[in-house]
Tab-separated table of C-alpha atoms and ligand atoms in Angstrom:
chain	number	residue	atom	x	y	z
A	1	MET	CA	6.278	96.356	15.031
A	2	ARG	CA	7.284	98.502	18.739
A	3	ASP	CA	5.595	101.689	18.968
A	4	GLU	CA	8.349	104.389	18.803
A	5	HIS	CA	6.518	106.581	22.041
A	6	GLU	CA	7.788	103.151	24.245
A	7	LEU	CA	11.723	103.894	23.404
A	8	GLN	CA	10.893	107.627	23.804
A	9	ILE	CA	10.897	109.416	27.770
A	10	SER	CA	8.867	111.141	29.524
A	11	VAL	CA	9.954	114.837	28.291
A	12	HIS	CA	8.916	115.302	32.191
A	13	ASP	CA	10.946	112.951	33.363
A	14	ARG	CA	13.633	114.715	35.224
A	15	ARG	CA	16.266	111.939	36.271
A	16	ALA	CA	15.273	110.309	32.072
A	17	VAL	CA	15.975	113.691	30.956
A	18	ASP	CA	18.641	114.545	33.894
A	19	ALA	CA	20.828	111.088	31.962
A	20	PHE	CA	19.981	112.122	28.171
A	21	ALA	CA	20.807	114.985	28.469
A	22	ARG	CA	24.457	114.269	30.243
A	23	GLU	CA	24.891	111.678	28.237
A	24	PHE	CA	24.652	113.696	25.276
A	25	ARG	CA	26.706	116.750	26.969
A	26	ILE	CA	24.188	119.449	26.470
A	27	ASP	CA	24.254	122.642	28.755
A	28	PRO	CA	22.887	122.162	32.031
A	29	TYR	CA	22.184	125.355	31.257
A	30	ARG	CA	20.253	125.353	27.720
A	31	LEU	CA	17.967	122.163	29.781
A	32	ARG	CA	17.092	125.168	32.122
A	33	ARG	CA	15.775	126.748	29.810
A	34	PHE	CA	14.605	124.179	28.387
A	35	ARG	CA	12.502	123.861	31.144
A	36	HIS	CA	11.386	127.545	32.251
A	37	ALA	CA	10.009	127.302	28.275
A	38	LEU	CA	8.245	123.794	28.554
A	39	TYR	CA	6.988	125.248	32.536
A	40	GLN	CA	6.971	129.031	33.407
A	41	GLN	CA	6.266	129.613	29.872
A	42	SER	CA	3.745	126.955	28.856
A	43	LEU	CA	5.399	127.301	24.864
A	44	ASP	CA	4.868	124.183	22.622
A	45	PRO	CA	7.066	121.801	21.956
A	46	PRO	CA	8.639	122.919	18.948
A	47	ALA	CA	8.980	126.167	20.257
A	48	ALA	CA	10.915	125.043	23.458
A	49	LEU	CA	12.750	123.071	21.907
A	50	LEU	CA	14.838	126.209	20.628
A	51	GLU	CA	16.320	126.309	24.084
A	52	ILE	CA	18.179	122.468	23.264
A	53	PRO	CA	21.191	123.903	21.377
A	54	LEU	CA	21.573	122.881	17.413
A	55	PRO	CA	23.510	119.711	17.312
A	56	HIS	CA	21.479	118.583	20.193
A	57	ARG	CA	18.244	118.869	19.160
A	58	LYS	CA	16.866	116.769	17.151
A	59	ALA	CA	18.634	113.287	18.788
A	60	PHE	CA	16.967	115.120	21.730
A	61	ALA	CA	12.981	115.262	19.852
A	62	ALA	CA	13.706	111.948	18.216
A	63	CYS	CA	14.250	111.167	22.278
A	64	MET	CA	11.553	112.383	24.007
A	65	ARG	CA	7.712	111.963	24.961
A	66	PHE	CA	6.188	115.041	24.915
A	67	HIS	CA	1.590	114.094	24.528
A	68	GLU	CA	2.020	111.767	28.052
A	69	LEU	CA	-1.976	112.017	28.612
A	70	GLU	CA	-4.953	112.516	25.246
A	71	LEU	CA	-6.408	115.638	25.310
A	72	GLN	CA	-10.308	113.721	24.814
A	73	ARG	CA	-12.975	116.602	26.052
A	74	ARG	CA	-12.947	119.752	27.333
A	75	SER	CA	-16.388	121.247	29.397
A	76	ASP	CA	-17.076	124.318	30.941
A	77	SER	CA	-20.122	125.458	33.610
A	78	PRO	CA	-21.840	128.051	31.788
A	79	ASP	CA	-20.439	130.427	34.780
A	80	SER	CA	-17.148	130.133	33.650
A	81	ARG	CA	-16.029	129.256	37.110
A	82	ALA	CA	-15.427	125.035	35.998
A	83	THR	CA	-14.155	123.081	32.980
A	84	LYS	CA	-13.078	119.919	33.158
A	85	LEU	CA	-10.507	118.138	31.102
A	86	VAL	CA	-10.986	114.485	30.255
A	87	PHE	CA	-7.850	112.830	29.029
A	88	THR	CA	-6.667	109.252	27.943
A	89	THR	CA	-3.479	107.405	29.550
A	90	ARG	CA	-1.503	105.498	27.360
A	91	GLY	CA	-2.199	103.000	29.175
A	92	GLY	CA	-6.063	103.651	27.965
A	93	ASN	CA	-7.277	104.913	31.422
A	94	TRP	CA	-9.487	107.796	31.243
A	95	ILE	CA	-8.635	110.391	33.618
A	96	GLU	CA	-9.697	113.939	34.771
A	97	THR	CA	-8.070	116.944	35.761
A	98	VAL	CA	-10.346	120.588	37.133
A	99	LEU	CA	-9.909	123.579	37.113
A	100	ILE	CA	-11.600	126.003	39.858
A	101	ARG	CA	-11.673	129.937	39.122
A	102	GLY	CA	-12.220	131.306	42.656
A	103	SER	CA	-13.918	134.430	42.845
A	104	SER	CA	-11.159	136.851	42.260
A	105	GLY	CA	-10.430	135.203	39.471
A	106	ARG	CA	-7.215	132.590	41.261
A	107	LEU	CA	-6.831	129.916	39.416
A	108	THR	CA	-7.277	125.958	40.698
A	109	ALA	CA	-5.931	122.977	39.280
A	110	CYS	CA	-7.849	120.409	40.307
A	111	LEU	CA	-5.224	116.607	39.463
A	112	SER	CA	-5.930	112.906	39.599
A	113	SER	CA	-3.453	111.058	41.541
A	114	GLN	CA	-5.226	107.505	40.005
A	115	ALA	CA	-7.859	106.155	37.821
A	116	GLY	CA	-9.909	105.361	39.663
A	117	CYS	CA	-10.115	103.957	43.081
A	118	ALA	CA	-10.092	102.094	45.629
A	119	VAL	CA	-11.390	103.188	49.480
A	120	GLY	CA	-14.489	103.154	47.372
A	121	CYS	CA	-15.863	106.164	50.156
A	122	ARG	CA	-20.758	105.626	48.815
A	123	PHE	CA	-20.840	109.507	48.160
A	124	CYS	CA	-17.595	109.036	45.794
A	125	ALA	CA	-18.277	108.529	41.586
A	126	THR	CA	-14.982	107.786	41.314
A	127	GLY	CA	-14.967	105.145	44.311
A	128	GLU	CA	-17.611	103.623	42.279
A	129	MET	CA	-15.247	102.469	39.584
A	130	GLY	CA	-12.638	101.418	41.532
A	131	LEU	CA	-9.321	100.935	41.260
A	132	LEU	CA	-7.970	101.477	37.451
A	133	ALA	CA	-4.446	101.949	37.774
A	134	ASN	CA	-1.967	103.919	39.182
A	135	LEU	CA	-0.554	106.745	37.904
A	136	SER	CA	2.592	107.850	36.840
A	137	ALA	CA	4.221	111.289	38.561
A	138	SER	CA	4.734	111.685	34.371
A	139	GLU	CA	0.765	111.700	34.037
A	140	ILE	CA	0.683	113.731	36.882
A	141	ILE	CA	2.600	116.798	35.711
A	142	ALA	CA	1.508	116.200	33.240
A	143	GLN	CA	-2.098	117.237	33.634
A	144	LEU	CA	-0.664	120.870	35.069
A	145	TRP	CA	0.864	121.154	31.522
A	146	GLN	CA	-1.132	120.635	29.299
A	147	ALA	CA	-4.034	122.927	31.762
A	148	ASN	CA	-1.488	125.389	30.923
A	149	ARG	CA	-0.972	125.081	27.340
A	150	LEU	CA	-4.620	125.322	27.127
A	151	LEU	CA	-4.648	128.918	29.319
A	152	SER	CA	-1.522	130.407	28.803
A	153	GLU	CA	-4.001	131.335	25.181
A	154	ASN	CA	-5.235	133.537	27.434
A	155	ARG	CA	-2.113	134.960	29.181
A	156	GLU	CA	-3.899	133.107	32.706
A	157	ARG	CA	-1.330	130.262	34.656
A	158	ILE	CA	-2.439	128.270	37.309
A	159	ARG	CA	-0.958	128.780	40.923
A	160	ASN	CA	-2.985	126.625	43.410
A	161	VAL	CA	-2.905	122.776	43.069
A	162	VAL	CA	-4.798	120.563	44.911
A	163	PHE	CA	-4.956	117.333	44.626
A	164	MET	CA	-8.645	116.525	44.967
A	165	GLY	CA	-9.266	115.330	41.391
A	166	MET	CA	-9.525	111.105	40.784
A	167	GLY	CA	-8.133	108.876	43.472
A	168	GLU	CA	-6.665	108.530	46.891
A	169	PRO	CA	-3.052	110.400	46.765
A	170	LEU	CA	-1.644	108.210	49.551
A	171	HIS	CA	-2.122	105.127	47.948
A	172	ASN	CA	0.232	106.312	45.218
A	173	SER	CA	2.528	108.492	46.979
A	174	ARG	CA	5.778	107.747	45.377
A	175	SER	CA	4.772	108.782	41.970
A	176	VAL	CA	2.295	112.279	44.057
A	177	ALA	CA	5.965	113.031	46.052
A	178	ALA	CA	8.058	112.792	43.029
A	179	ALA	CA	5.054	115.353	41.100
A	180	VAL	CA	4.879	117.735	44.280
A	181	ASP	CA	9.005	117.448	43.955
A	182	GLU	CA	8.366	119.016	39.998
A	183	LEU	CA	5.454	121.388	41.134
A	184	LEU	CA	7.237	122.743	43.886
A	185	SER	CA	10.334	122.832	41.755
A	186	THR	CA	12.607	126.125	40.896
A	187	THR	CA	12.879	124.716	37.657
A	188	GLY	CA	10.561	123.197	37.298
A	189	PHE	CA	6.712	124.385	37.646
A	190	GLN	CA	7.358	127.112	40.882
A	191	ILE	CA	4.328	126.618	42.427
A	192	THR	CA	4.413	127.991	46.249
A	193	SER	CA	3.885	125.864	48.735
A	194	ARG	CA	0.977	127.264	50.749
A	195	ARG	CA	-0.863	127.624	47.355
A	196	LEU	CA	-0.547	123.143	47.391
A	197	THR	CA	-2.362	120.873	48.466
A	198	VAL	CA	-2.686	116.900	48.885
A	199	SER	CA	-5.871	115.454	50.539
A	200	THR	CA	-6.314	111.905	51.841
A	201	ILE	CA	-8.545	109.618	53.336
A	202	GLY	CA	-6.581	109.138	55.924
A	203	ILE	CA	-3.338	106.334	56.543
A	204	PRO	CA	-1.399	107.035	59.476
A	205	ALA	CA	1.998	106.603	58.199
A	206	ARG	CA	1.306	107.625	55.331
A	207	MET	CA	0.405	110.724	56.373
A	208	ARG	CA	3.564	111.362	58.824
A	209	GLU	CA	6.140	109.618	55.666
A	210	PHE	CA	4.322	112.510	53.625
A	211	ALA	CA	4.412	116.272	56.444
A	212	ARG	CA	8.152	115.312	57.076
A	213	ARG	CA	8.924	115.439	53.337
A	214	PHE	CA	6.641	118.034	52.495
A	215	PRO	CA	6.523	119.921	55.884
A	216	ASP	CA	5.312	122.982	53.931
A	217	VAL	CA	2.544	120.989	51.532
A	218	HIS	CA	-1.319	121.381	53.110
A	219	LEU	CA	-2.458	118.068	54.245
A	220	ALA	CA	-6.156	117.442	54.312
A	221	VAL	CA	-7.438	114.807	55.969
A	222	SER	CA	-11.392	113.880	54.410
A	223	LEU	CA	-12.479	113.082	58.637
A	224	HIS	CA	-15.909	113.809	58.043
A	225	CYS	CA	-18.485	111.253	60.128
A	226	VAL	CA	-17.258	110.117	63.115
A	227	VAL	CA	-20.402	108.910	64.128
A	228	PRO	CA	-19.251	105.279	66.002
A	229	GLY	CA	-20.517	103.065	62.021
A	230	VAL	CA	-21.006	105.820	60.066
A	231	ARG	CA	-17.187	106.910	59.358
A	232	GLU	CA	-16.945	103.120	58.152
A	233	MET	CA	-20.616	102.562	55.808
A	234	LEU	CA	-19.441	106.453	54.091
A	235	ILE	CA	-15.470	104.849	53.279
A	236	PRO	CA	-14.706	101.547	53.130
A	237	GLY	CA	-11.655	100.657	52.316
A	238	SER	CA	-11.355	103.408	55.818
A	239	THR	CA	-11.456	100.196	57.979
A	240	ARG	CA	-8.263	99.344	58.896
A	241	THR	CA	-7.485	102.689	60.467
A	242	SER	CA	-9.123	103.625	64.024
A	243	LEU	CA	-9.996	106.867	65.224
A	244	SER	CA	-7.608	106.632	67.369
A	245	GLU	CA	-4.936	105.866	65.279
A	246	LEU	CA	-6.070	108.509	62.895
A	247	HIS	CA	-6.465	110.913	65.422
A	248	ALA	CA	-2.185	110.273	66.205
A	249	ALA	CA	-1.729	110.234	63.056
A	250	ILE	CA	-2.859	114.223	62.497
A	251	ASP	CA	-1.447	114.957	65.702
A	252	GLU	CA	1.986	115.086	64.740
A	253	VAL	CA	1.659	116.055	61.363
A	254	VAL	CA	0.430	119.181	62.755
A	255	LEU	CA	3.455	118.385	65.396
A	256	THR	CA	6.017	118.289	62.284
A	257	SER	CA	4.060	120.432	59.468
A	258	ARG	CA	4.593	124.348	59.356
A	259	ARG	CA	0.848	124.097	57.788
A	260	ALA	CA	-2.342	123.952	59.238
A	261	VAL	CA	-4.010	120.980	58.784
A	262	MET	CA	-7.209	121.131	56.533
A	263	ILE	CA	-10.182	118.667	57.565
A	264	GLU	CA	-13.174	118.011	55.346
A	265	TYR	CA	-15.808	117.213	56.613
A	266	VAL	CA	-19.033	116.237	54.107
A	267	MET	CA	-22.458	117.071	54.573
A	268	ILE	CA	-25.122	115.132	53.741
A	269	ASP	CA	-28.935	115.513	55.363
A	270	GLY	CA	-29.816	113.896	58.292
A	271	LEU	CA	-26.259	111.590	57.844
A	272	THR	CA	-23.444	113.918	59.211
A	273	ASP	CA	-25.685	116.907	59.301
A	274	THR	CA	-28.049	116.217	63.329
A	275	ALA	CA	-26.602	117.367	67.121
A	276	GLU	CA	-24.909	113.451	67.253
A	277	ALA	CA	-22.841	113.753	64.367
A	278	ALA	CA	-21.473	117.715	66.061
A	279	ARG	CA	-21.072	115.946	69.404
A	280	ALA	CA	-18.771	112.898	67.883
A	281	LEU	CA	-16.763	115.574	65.182
A	282	VAL	CA	-15.688	117.810	68.183
A	283	GLU	CA	-15.313	115.039	70.548
A	284	PHE	CA	-12.826	113.533	68.035
A	285	LEU	CA	-10.962	116.497	67.268
A	286	GLY	CA	-10.169	118.083	70.848
A	287	ARG	CA	-7.470	120.843	70.165
A	288	LEU	CA	-6.657	119.808	67.194
A	289	PRO	CA	-5.338	122.669	66.175
A	290	VAL	CA	-6.678	122.375	62.784
A	291	PHE	CA	-9.123	123.895	59.887
A	292	VAL	CA	-12.259	122.668	58.924
A	293	ASN	CA	-13.759	122.523	55.738
A	294	LEU	CA	-17.335	121.460	54.848
A	295	ILE	CA	-18.298	119.705	51.000
A	296	PRO	CA	-21.429	120.455	50.510
A	297	PHE	CA	-22.070	117.295	49.281
A	298	ASN	CA	-22.989	117.019	45.138
A	299	PRO	CA	-24.653	114.876	44.391
A	300	VAL	CA	-23.940	111.540	41.531
A	301	ALA	CA	-26.381	110.730	39.680
A	302	GLY	CA	-27.618	106.438	39.940
A	303	MET	CA	-25.444	106.101	43.505
A	304	GLN	CA	-27.560	107.253	47.652
A	305	PRO	CA	-30.102	108.861	47.255
A	306	TRP	CA	-28.482	111.114	49.757
A	307	ARG	CA	-29.208	115.122	50.184
A	308	THR	CA	-27.350	118.270	50.350
A	309	SER	CA	-27.460	119.327	53.396
A	310	SER	CA	-29.220	123.021	53.861
A	311	ARG	CA	-27.656	126.020	53.490
A	312	GLU	CA	-29.227	126.377	57.558
A	313	ILE	CA	-28.189	123.287	58.715
A	314	CYS	CA	-24.549	123.985	56.486
A	315	HIS	CA	-24.190	127.262	57.720
A	316	GLU	CA	-25.675	126.223	61.885
A	317	PHE	CA	-22.689	123.115	61.946
A	318	CYS	CA	-20.063	125.584	60.173
A	319	GLN	CA	-21.430	127.887	63.542
A	320	MET	CA	-21.076	125.114	66.103
A	321	LEU	CA	-17.682	124.727	65.089
A	322	ARG	CA	-15.900	127.998	65.403
A	323	SER	CA	-18.110	128.129	68.500
A	324	ALA	CA	-16.103	126.195	69.762
A	325	GLY	CA	-12.979	127.568	68.847
A	326	TYR	CA	-12.532	125.487	65.615
A	327	LYS	CA	-11.888	127.605	62.320
A	328	ALA	CA	-14.235	126.125	60.134
A	329	ARG	CA	-15.795	127.258	56.191
A	330	ILE	CA	-17.875	126.151	54.144
A	331	ARG	CA	-16.516	125.368	50.843
A	332	ASN	CA	-17.972	126.545	47.874
A	333	SER	CA	-18.757	124.104	45.536
A	334	HIS	CA	-18.407	124.842	40.973
A	335	GLY	CA	-19.404	122.439	37.751
A	336	GLY	CA	-21.683	120.307	39.204
A	337	GLU	CA	-22.974	121.365	36.121
A	338	ILE	CA	-20.502	119.681	34.117
A	339	ARG	CA	-20.293	116.996	36.810
A	340	ALA	CA	-16.288	118.488	37.962
A	341	ALA	CA	-17.111	118.675	41.530
A	342	CYS	CA	-15.704	116.833	44.567
A	343	GLY	CA	-16.956	113.980	43.770
A	344	GLN	CA	-18.176	113.967	40.255
A	345	LEU	CA	-15.075	112.299	38.420
A	346	ALA	CA	-15.697	108.950	36.636
A	347	ASN	CA	-15.695	107.903	32.670
A	348	ARG	CA	-18.228	105.099	33.857
A	349	SER	CA	-19.081	104.280	30.443
A	350	ASP	CA	-14.822	103.351	30.102
A	351	ALA	CA	-14.123	101.685	33.745
A	352	THR	CA	-12.843	98.294	33.389
A	353	PRO	CA	-11.861	97.432	37.225
A	354	LEU	CA	-8.941	96.490	37.709
A	355	GLU	CA	-8.426	93.144	39.900
A	356	ALA	CA	-6.438	93.505	44.016
B	1	LIG	N1	-8.855	110.993	47.344
B	1	LIG	C1	-9.154	111.864	48.548
B	1	LIG	C2	-8.955	113.215	47.836
B	1	LIG	C3	-10.038	112.941	46.203
B	1	LIG	S1	-11.934	113.394	46.986
B	1	LIG	C4	-9.752	112.061	49.610
B	1	LIG	O1	-11.075	111.396	49.516
B	1	LIG	O2	-9.297	112.913	50.378
B	1	LIG	C5	-11.342	115.264	47.438
B	1	LIG	C6	-12.600	115.262	48.036
B	1	LIG	O3	-13.476	115.252	47.790
B	1	LIG	C7	-13.276	114.545	49.633
B	1	LIG	O4	-13.506	115.332	50.707
B	1	LIG	C8	-13.939	113.966	49.211
B	1	LIG	O5	-14.777	113.458	50.613
B	1	LIG	C9	-14.609	114.666	48.887
B	1	LIG	N2	-16.335	114.047	47.943
B	1	LIG	C10	-16.006	113.514	46.905
B	1	LIG	N3	-17.495	112.745	47.037
B	1	LIG	C11	-18.520	113.644	46.956
B	1	LIG	C12	-19.664	113.870	46.828
B	1	LIG	N4	-20.196	113.034	46.175
B	1	LIG	N5	-20.303	115.700	47.179
B	1	LIG	C13	-19.111	116.596	48.517
B	1	LIG	N6	-18.247	115.852	48.964
B	1	LIG	C14	-17.581	114.792	47.915
B	2	LIG	FE1	-11.159	107.605	46.633
B	2	LIG	FE2	-11.096	110.229	47.782
B	2	LIG	FE3	-13.558	109.064	46.511
B	2	LIG	FE4	-13.263	108.443	48.613
B	2	LIG	S1	-13.728	110.458	48.081
B	2	LIG	S2	-13.708	107.532	46.744
B	2	LIG	S3	-11.048	108.371	48.999
B	2	LIG	S4	-11.713	110.240	45.874
């Protein structure tokens, strides 16, 4: 027997829901109210459904699938600055979403775009899993919807979104672009474009495309160490792109985008924080008007025995970049205690990689 949910359409699939509403002649205004109830007021499905006119409500409810993801676990860090939500998809994959509370109380959601990742970075637990599946746009949107529903108990809401969870967003660019449309939509989540960041390992053609389509959304490039051989060692999936191609792509994005491009650089003791690495970075960046975010390495149990650069070295490195004329800062890390920090997202026990 087929699962009844398979016959339903995801409530987050705007095009399918609009088509359904047209067929049943549901007043577009009532549909807008329904989306407002879901995405702005974070109401639960029965409450949001009250916005659908009574004659159609039952049929509409029966055809909609509200639960794209099932929440399996929630962990909060001891200082309450990070919350990790572990979900399962309908396809049986485990994914993680992290909520981070800034010092001003501002809430950021770190969304996953894939279950696992094919890039295989040597410092990242997600990379170790290999790629299990691309997430659909609805599964990406559902992460934010479910997070907001939990937060609404305390009348809170996510204002910032970063695609820095599991996966390489530009390896799943179609779903990510559709999700970004929904996050920005005035009839969706209404996230302000300057509060939305997509982080990529740097895939030139996809970066150009993304910047043309979303010139107001921030793009962050995980550049890391550019000493010859080291980037390739750290990021095995980067070998198809030469550093000069990557430089040209960043240059073009800088011209297309109305936002500053962010460069992410992981600080690993004795490997990426050396004087040679600093010289190579400045040489690579040249005249690019970028903002450099230094990310102290978060050790991942069972992976490399590398250590985080000391605070002093991070500060020196940051100062060196500033003296060379770049904006730079050290990213504060939250969630290490609950394995929610950058690079620590993986559900290892359940990881079975897809065939490439
Ligand atoms: N796949 C994308 C986005 C997800 S990772 C990307 O790589 O850009 C988000 C950021 O966390 C990236 O800059 C990544 O390099 C960094 N990161 C991954 N593992 C890390 C670790 N163990 N310590 C610190 N930063 C890490
Ligand atoms: Fe994938 Fe990003 Fe992790 Fe690299 S750092 S393996 S690209 S998720």
